[in-house]
Coordinates of C-alpha atoms in Angstrom, one line a residue:
M1 CA 75.2 65.4 24.5
A2 CA 75.7 68.3 26.9
L3 CA 74.8 67.7 30.5
G4 CA 71.9 69.5 32.1
G5 CA 69.3 69.1 29.3
A6 CA 65.9 67.5 29.5
G7 CA 65.5 63.8 30.0
S8 CA 65.2 61.2 32.7
A9 CA 67.9 60.8 35.4
D10 CA 68.9 57.4 33.9
E11 CA 69.3 58.9 30.4
L12 CA 71.4 61.8 31.8
A13 CA 73.6 59.4 33.8
A14 CA 74.1 57.1 30.8
G15 CA 74.9 60.0 28.5
A16 CA 77.2 61.6 31.1
V17 CA 79.2 58.4 31.7
G18 CA 79.5 57.9 27.9
E19 CA 80.8 61.4 27.4
L20 CA 83.0 61.1 30.5
N21 CA 84.6 57.9 29.0
E22 CA 85.0 59.6 25.7
L23 CA 86.8 62.6 27.4
L24 CA 89.1 60.4 29.4
W25 CA 90.0 58.3 26.4
A26 CA 90.6 61.6 24.5
L27 CA 93.2 62.7 26.9
P28 CA 96.5 62.4 25.0
I29 CA 99.0 59.8 25.9
S30 CA 101.4 62.6 26.7
L31 CA 103.8 63.6 29.5
D32 CA 103.6 67.3 28.6
P33 CA 101.3 69.0 31.3
R34 CA 100.2 71.7 28.8
E35 CA 99.2 69.1 26.2
I36 CA 97.1 67.2 28.8
T37 CA 95.5 70.5 30.0
A38 CA 94.7 71.8 26.5
A39 CA 92.9 68.5 25.6
L40 CA 91.0 68.5 28.9
L41 CA 89.8 72.1 28.8
E42 CA 88.7 71.9 25.2
R43 CA 86.6 68.8 25.6
G44 CA 85.5 69.5 29.2
A45 CA 84.2 73.0 28.3
R46 CA 81.8 71.4 25.7
L47 CA 80.9 68.5 28.0
F48 CA 79.8 70.7 30.9
R49 CA 78.6 73.7 28.9
S50 CA 81.3 75.8 30.5
P51 CA 82.8 78.4 28.1
L52 CA 85.3 79.4 30.7
A53 CA 87.8 77.0 32.2
A54 CA 91.2 77.1 33.7
L55 CA 93.7 74.9 35.4
W56 CA 96.4 75.9 37.9
V57 CA 99.3 73.9 39.5
T58 CA 100.1 75.0 43.0
Q59 CA 102.4 72.3 44.4
D60 CA 105.5 74.4 44.4
G61 CA 103.9 77.4 46.1
A62 CA 102.7 80.2 43.8
P63 CA 100.0 79.2 41.4
E64 CA 101.1 78.5 37.8
L65 CA 98.4 78.7 35.1
I66 CA 98.9 75.6 32.9
G67 CA 96.0 76.2 30.6
A68 CA 92.8 78.3 30.1
F69 CA 89.8 78.1 27.8
G70 CA 87.8 81.3 27.0
L71 CA 90.0 83.3 29.4
T72 CA 93.0 85.5 28.9
A73 CA 95.9 85.2 31.3
K74 CA 94.8 88.4 33.0
K75 CA 91.2 87.3 33.4
A76 CA 92.4 83.9 34.8
E77 CA 94.5 85.8 37.3
Q78 CA 91.5 87.8 38.3
L79 CA 89.5 84.7 38.7
W80 CA 92.1 83.1 40.9
A81 CA 92.3 86.1 43.1
M82 CA 88.5 86.2 43.5
L83 CA 88.3 82.5 44.5
E84 CA 91.2 82.6 47.0
L85 CA 91.9 78.9 46.2
G86 CA 95.4 79.0 47.6
T87 CA 94.2 79.4 51.1
G88 CA 92.7 76.9 53.5
D89 CA 92.0 73.2 52.9
P90 CA 91.5 72.1 49.3
Q91 CA 87.7 71.6 49.3
P92 CA 85.5 71.8 46.2
H93 CA 83.6 75.0 45.6
N94 CA 80.2 74.9 43.8
L95 CA 79.1 78.5 43.6
Y96 CA 75.8 79.9 42.1
A97 CA 74.8 83.4 40.9
D98 CA 74.1 85.0 44.2
R99 CA 77.5 84.0 45.6
L100 CA 79.2 85.3 42.4
S101 CA 77.7 88.8 42.5
S102 CA 80.9 90.2 43.8
A103 CA 83.1 88.5 41.2
G104 CA 83.1 91.4 38.8
A105 CA 82.5 91.3 35.1
F106 CA 84.6 89.4 32.5
G107 CA 84.3 92.0 29.8
K108 CA 80.6 92.4 29.2
R109 CA 79.9 89.1 30.7
R110 CA 79.2 88.1 34.3
L111 CA 79.5 84.6 35.8
G112 CA 76.4 82.7 36.6
A113 CA 77.8 79.5 38.1
L114 CA 81.2 78.2 38.9
I115 CA 82.8 75.0 40.2
A116 CA 86.3 74.7 41.5
M117 CA 87.7 71.2 42.0
P118 CA 91.1 70.4 43.7
L119 CA 93.5 68.2 41.9
C120 CA 94.3 65.7 44.6
T121 CA 97.1 63.1 44.7
P122 CA 98.2 60.7 47.5
T123 CA 101.1 63.2 48.3
G124 CA 98.8 66.2 48.6
P125 CA 96.9 68.7 46.4
L126 CA 98.5 69.4 43.1
G127 CA 96.3 72.3 41.9
W128 CA 92.8 73.4 40.8
L129 CA 90.4 72.8 37.9
V130 CA 87.8 75.6 37.5
C131 CA 84.8 75.6 35.2
A132 CA 82.4 78.5 34.9
R133 CA 79.1 79.2 33.1
L134 CA 77.6 82.5 32.2
E135 CA 74.0 81.3 32.7
A136 CA 72.6 81.3 36.2
E137 CA 72.3 77.5 36.1
P138 CA 74.1 75.8 39.0
Y139 CA 76.3 72.7 38.5
T140 CA 74.4 69.7 39.7
E141 CA 75.8 67.2 42.3
F142 CA 76.1 64.7 39.5
E143 CA 78.2 67.1 37.4
A144 CA 80.3 67.8 40.4
Q145 CA 81.0 64.1 40.8
L146 CA 82.0 63.8 37.1
I147 CA 84.3 66.9 37.3
G148 CA 85.8 65.3 40.4
I149 CA 86.5 62.1 38.5
I150 CA 88.1 64.1 35.7
S151 CA 90.2 66.2 38.2
N152 CA 91.5 63.0 39.9
R153 CA 92.5 61.6 36.5
V154 CA 94.1 64.8 35.4
A155 CA 95.9 65.1 38.8
L156 CA 97.4 61.6 38.2
A157 CA 98.4 62.5 34.6
L158 CA 100.0 65.7 35.7
A159 CA 101.8 64.0 38.6
N160 CA 103.1 61.4 36.2
A161 CA 104.2 64.1 33.8
R162 CA 106.0 65.9 36.6
L163 CA 107.8 62.7 37.8
Y164 CA 108.7 61.9 34.2
G165 CA 110.1 65.4 33.8
Q166 CA 112.2 65.1 37.0
A167 CA 113.4 61.7 35.8
E168 CA 114.3 63.1 32.4
A169 CA 116.1 66.1 34.0
C170 CA 118.0 63.7 36.4
S171 CA 118.9 61.4 33.4
H172 CA 120.1 64.5 31.5
D173 CA 122.2 65.6 34.5
M174 CA 123.7 62.2 35.0
A175 CA 124.5 61.9 31.3
L176 CA 126.2 65.3 31.3
L177 CA 128.2 64.4 34.4
A178 CA 129.2 61.1 32.8
D179 CA 130.2 62.9 29.6
C180 CA 132.3 65.4 31.5
T181 CA 133.9 62.7 33.6
A182 CA 134.9 60.9 30.4
I183 CA 136.4 64.2 29.1
L184 CA 138.3 64.8 32.3
M185 CA 139.7 61.2 32.2
S186 CA 140.5 61.3 28.5
T187 CA 143.7 63.5 28.8
M188 CA 146.1 64.8 31.4
C189 CA 146.7 67.9 29.4
L190 CA 145.1 70.6 31.5
Q191 CA 144.4 73.0 28.6
D192 CA 142.8 70.4 26.4
L193 CA 140.4 69.1 29.1
L194 CA 139.3 72.6 30.2
D195 CA 138.6 73.7 26.6
A196 CA 136.5 70.6 26.1
I197 CA 134.6 71.1 29.4
A198 CA 133.8 74.8 28.5
R199 CA 132.5 73.8 25.1
R200 CA 130.4 70.9 26.5
V201 CA 128.8 73.1 29.2
V202 CA 127.8 75.8 26.6
D203 CA 126.2 73.2 24.4
A204 CA 124.4 71.3 27.2
F205 CA 122.8 74.3 28.9
G206 CA 122.3 76.6 25.9
L207 CA 124.7 79.1 27.3
T208 CA 126.3 82.0 25.4
M209 CA 129.7 81.6 27.0
C210 CA 131.7 79.7 29.6
T211 CA 135.1 80.7 31.0
I212 CA 137.4 78.9 33.3
Q213 CA 140.0 81.0 35.1
L214 CA 142.8 79.6 37.3
L215 CA 144.6 81.6 39.9
D216 CA 148.2 82.5 38.9
P217 CA 150.3 82.7 42.1
A218 CA 152.9 84.8 40.4
S219 CA 150.6 87.6 39.4
G220 CA 147.8 87.1 41.9
T221 CA 145.2 87.3 39.2
L222 CA 142.9 84.9 37.3
P223 CA 143.9 85.0 33.6
P224 CA 141.6 83.1 31.2
T225 CA 142.6 79.4 30.9
A226 CA 139.6 78.4 28.8
V227 CA 137.1 80.6 27.0
Y228 CA 134.3 79.2 24.8
H229 CA 131.7 81.5 23.2
R230 CA 129.2 80.4 20.6
D231 CA 130.4 83.1 18.2
P232 CA 134.1 82.5 17.4
E233 CA 134.8 86.2 16.9
Q234 CA 133.3 87.0 20.3
R235 CA 135.3 84.1 21.8
E236 CA 138.5 85.7 20.7
R237 CA 137.4 89.2 21.8
F238 CA 136.5 88.0 25.3
A239 CA 139.7 85.9 25.6
T240 CA 141.8 89.0 24.6
W241 CA 139.9 91.3 26.9
L242 CA 140.3 88.9 29.9
R243 CA 144.0 88.6 29.2
V244 CA 144.4 92.3 29.2
R245 CA 142.1 92.8 32.2
P246 CA 142.4 89.6 34.3
L247 CA 140.1 89.2 37.3
R248 CA 141.5 89.5 40.8
P249 CA 140.5 87.2 43.7
D250 CA 139.5 90.1 45.9
E251 CA 137.1 92.0 43.6
S252 CA 133.4 91.9 42.8
L253 CA 131.9 88.5 42.0
T254 CA 135.3 86.7 42.2
G255 CA 135.9 88.1 45.6
R256 CA 132.5 86.8 46.8
L257 CA 133.2 83.3 45.3
F258 CA 136.6 83.1 47.0
A259 CA 135.3 84.5 50.3
T260 CA 132.2 82.3 50.7
R261 CA 133.5 79.2 48.7
R262 CA 129.9 79.0 47.4
P263 CA 128.3 79.5 43.9
Y264 CA 126.5 82.7 43.1
V265 CA 123.8 83.4 40.6
A266 CA 123.3 86.9 39.1
S267 CA 120.0 86.6 37.4
N268 CA 120.2 90.2 36.0
L269 CA 123.6 91.6 35.4
S270 CA 122.3 95.2 34.9
D271 CA 121.4 95.6 38.6
D272 CA 123.6 93.0 40.4
P273 CA 125.9 94.6 43.0
Y274 CA 128.7 92.1 42.4
I275 CA 129.1 92.8 38.7
M276 CA 131.6 95.6 38.0
P277 CA 130.7 98.2 35.4
D278 CA 133.4 97.3 32.9
I279 CA 132.4 93.6 33.0
R280 CA 128.7 94.6 32.7
A281 CA 129.6 96.7 29.6
Q282 CA 131.5 93.8 28.0
L283 CA 128.8 91.2 28.7
G284 CA 125.7 93.3 28.1
V285 CA 122.2 92.2 29.1
G286 CA 122.0 88.7 30.6
S287 CA 122.7 86.5 33.6
T288 CA 125.7 84.6 35.0
L289 CA 126.5 81.8 37.4
G290 CA 129.9 81.9 39.2
L291 CA 131.4 78.7 40.7
P292 CA 134.6 78.5 42.8
L293 CA 137.0 75.7 42.0
L294 CA 138.1 74.3 45.3
V295 CA 141.1 72.0 46.0
R296 CA 141.0 70.7 49.6
G297 CA 138.7 73.6 50.5
E298 CA 140.9 76.3 49.1
P299 CA 139.9 78.3 45.9
V300 CA 142.3 77.8 43.0
G301 CA 140.1 79.3 40.3
A302 CA 136.6 80.0 39.2
M303 CA 134.2 79.0 36.4
F304 CA 131.6 81.4 35.0
W305 CA 128.5 80.6 32.9
F306 CA 126.9 83.5 31.0
K307 CA 123.6 83.6 29.1
A308 CA 122.8 86.6 27.0
G309 CA 119.3 88.2 27.0
R310 CA 116.5 88.5 29.5
A311 CA 114.6 85.3 28.6
C312 CA 115.3 82.1 30.5
A313 CA 117.8 83.6 32.8
L314 CA 120.2 81.3 34.8
D315 CA 118.8 80.6 38.2
E316 CA 119.4 78.6 41.4
S317 CA 118.1 75.4 40.0
L318 CA 121.4 75.0 38.1
V319 CA 123.5 75.2 41.2
P320 CA 123.5 71.6 42.4
L321 CA 124.5 70.1 39.1
A322 CA 127.0 73.0 38.3
S323 CA 128.6 72.5 41.8
Q324 CA 129.1 68.7 41.1
L325 CA 130.7 69.6 37.8
A326 CA 132.9 72.3 39.4
G327 CA 134.0 69.7 42.0
Q328 CA 135.0 67.3 39.2
I329 CA 136.9 70.0 37.4
A330 CA 138.8 70.9 40.6
M331 CA 139.7 67.3 41.1
A332 CA 140.9 66.9 37.5
L333 CA 142.8 70.2 37.9
E334 CA 144.6 68.8 41.0
N335 CA 145.3 65.5 39.2
A336 CA 146.7 67.3 36.1
R337 CA 148.9 69.5 38.2
L338 CA 150.2 66.5 40.2
Y339 CA 150.8 64.7 36.9
E340 CA 152.7 67.7 35.6
A341 CA 154.8 68.0 38.8
L342 CA 155.5 64.2 38.6
A343 CA 156.5 64.5 35.0
R344 CA 158.8 67.4 35.8
R345 CA 160.4 65.3 38.6
V346 CA 160.7 62.4 36.2
D347 CA 162.3 64.6 33.6
A348 CA 164.6 66.1 36.2
G349 CA 165.5 62.6 37.4
D350 CA 166.2 61.5 33.9
T351 CA 168.4 64.5 33.4
Q352 CA 170.2 63.8 36.6
M353 CA 170.6 60.1 35.7
Q354 CA 171.9 61.1 32.3
T355 CA 174.5 63.4 33.9
V356 CA 175.6 60.6 36.3
Y357 CA 175.7 58.1 33.5
E358 CA 177.9 60.4 31.4
D359 CA 180.1 61.1 34.4
V360 CA 180.5 57.4 35.3
T361 CA 181.1 56.6 31.6
S362 CA 183.8 59.3 31.4
R363 CA 185.5 58.0 34.6
L364 CA 185.4 54.4 33.3
T365 CA 186.8 55.5 30.0
E366 CA 189.6 57.3 31.8
G367 CA 190.2 54.3 34.1
R368 CA 190.4 51.9 31.2
R369 CA 192.8 54.2 29.4
Y370 CA 195.0 54.4 32.5
A371 CA 194.8 50.6 33.1
A372 CA 195.8 50.0 29.5
E373 CA 198.8 52.3 29.8
L374 CA 199.8 50.7 33.2
E375 CA 199.5 47.3 31.7
R376 CA 201.9 48.2 28.8
A377 CA 204.4 49.7 31.2
L378 CA 204.3 46.8 33.6
R379 CA 204.6 44.2 30.9
A380 CA 207.6 46.1 29.5
D381 CA 209.3 46.2 32.9
L382 CA 208.5 42.6 33.5
D383 CA 209.9 41.6 30.2
L384 CA 213.1 43.5 31.0
M385 CA 213.3 41.9 34.4
A386 CA 212.6 38.4 33.0
G387 CA 215.4 38.9 30.4
A388 CA 217.9 40.1 33.0
I389 CA 217.1 37.2 35.4
G390 CA 217.5 34.8 32.5
Q391 CA 220.9 36.1 31.6
Q392 CA 222.2 36.0 35.1
S393 CA 220.6 32.5 35.7
A394 CA 219.2 33.7 39.0
G395 CA 217.1 31.5 41.2
G396 CA 213.6 30.3 40.1
D397 CA 211.8 32.2 42.8
A398 CA 212.2 35.5 41.1
A399 CA 211.1 34.0 37.8
A400 CA 208.1 32.4 39.4
A401 CA 207.1 35.8 41.0
I402 CA 207.4 37.4 37.6
A403 CA 205.2 34.7 36.1
R404 CA 202.6 35.2 38.7
M405 CA 202.6 39.0 38.1
T406 CA 202.2 38.3 34.4
A407 CA 199.2 36.0 35.1
R408 CA 197.6 38.6 37.3
L409 CA 198.0 41.2 34.5
D410 CA 196.4 38.8 32.1
D411 CA 193.5 38.3 34.5
L412 CA 193.0 42.1 34.9
Q413 CA 192.9 42.5 31.2
R414 CA 190.3 39.8 30.9
R415 CA 188.1 41.3 33.5
L416 CA 188.3 44.8 32.0
A417 CA 187.3 43.3 28.7
E418 CA 184.3 41.5 30.3
G419 CA 183.2 44.7 32.1
E420 CA 183.2 46.6 28.8
Q421 CA 180.7 44.1 27.3
R422 CA 178.2 44.4 30.2
P423 CA 175.3 47.0 29.9
F424 CA 175.5 49.9 32.3

């Protein structure tokens, strides 16, 4: 039953409440604002005999048309401008024919009645629901109440959808950061982890290409350390071009990143002042996000995201997450370089220890050889002396001294033998 027909007030009220319940139950269990709006406008247009209807969301400033019924986007824009709903307090508007005379025609049609209801939430107005009739038949107070109930229900559904979308985005961001953290902790090989991060970023954000370029102190340029493009042929082409023409830390976009230590978004490469002509010619139409890689506040490189085409250009909304990721990469970069420096020191220490070991071993070998020769010579001399003393029957003191010297030589030989058996 459409509202506004003949019948008693009780019949109208009963029918209206029944259709209202039917409409509210018909709203999809959805968290997509456009799905919710499409279901509302289709059923509500029939319920209130309103062939024209539209819904806008205004919480973020400029009005965003979420859905329309019987109106093109251009006509909806015209309707919004006529009503001036974005100014002043969000109060309902119930307008009749005489107050719509200046509204202009919608094609060959002219509005006869219109009702605009704010979508109110506890945190403030979310947007507007507008229904319009071509007949000069005003919306009754009872219809206005019903539309108010619907607007409140829709406002709640849209607020929940928005919160869910924010939660989903936050969950996606946290998952990406966790994934990238796992990649950064999986290896200390700098090349491997930067290649993996570039690939992951391209996949996660639907990019065309991601490059990570580290400052080379020797040349003073930023040669490509990691380049990942969705097209393998283009990947190799860009990597080769960037090796031949490395960026410098004092030019164009790189110069801005190094000077400000802050990210920069170029939403349109064709007219951005920081994109040099040769780079623009290589990239073509698209947008880019540049991020400095900072170690203790000093730039050591840069990461660039590129998305081809004009649709869905990169914008400032990506900066917070991308900055966190750049911070993680810079930290991993510092850790990898410290690890490489430590590994070089360990290798150098091992080399030095090997040299010392070989030198000590050589000296010990020479010492053992000398001791063995000395032992043979001393024993020969002692044997001669012992024989001479025995023939002359000399006193026992000399023989005892010779015996002690022989015992000491035996002890020296024993100790040298024990030392050779000990590990160095």
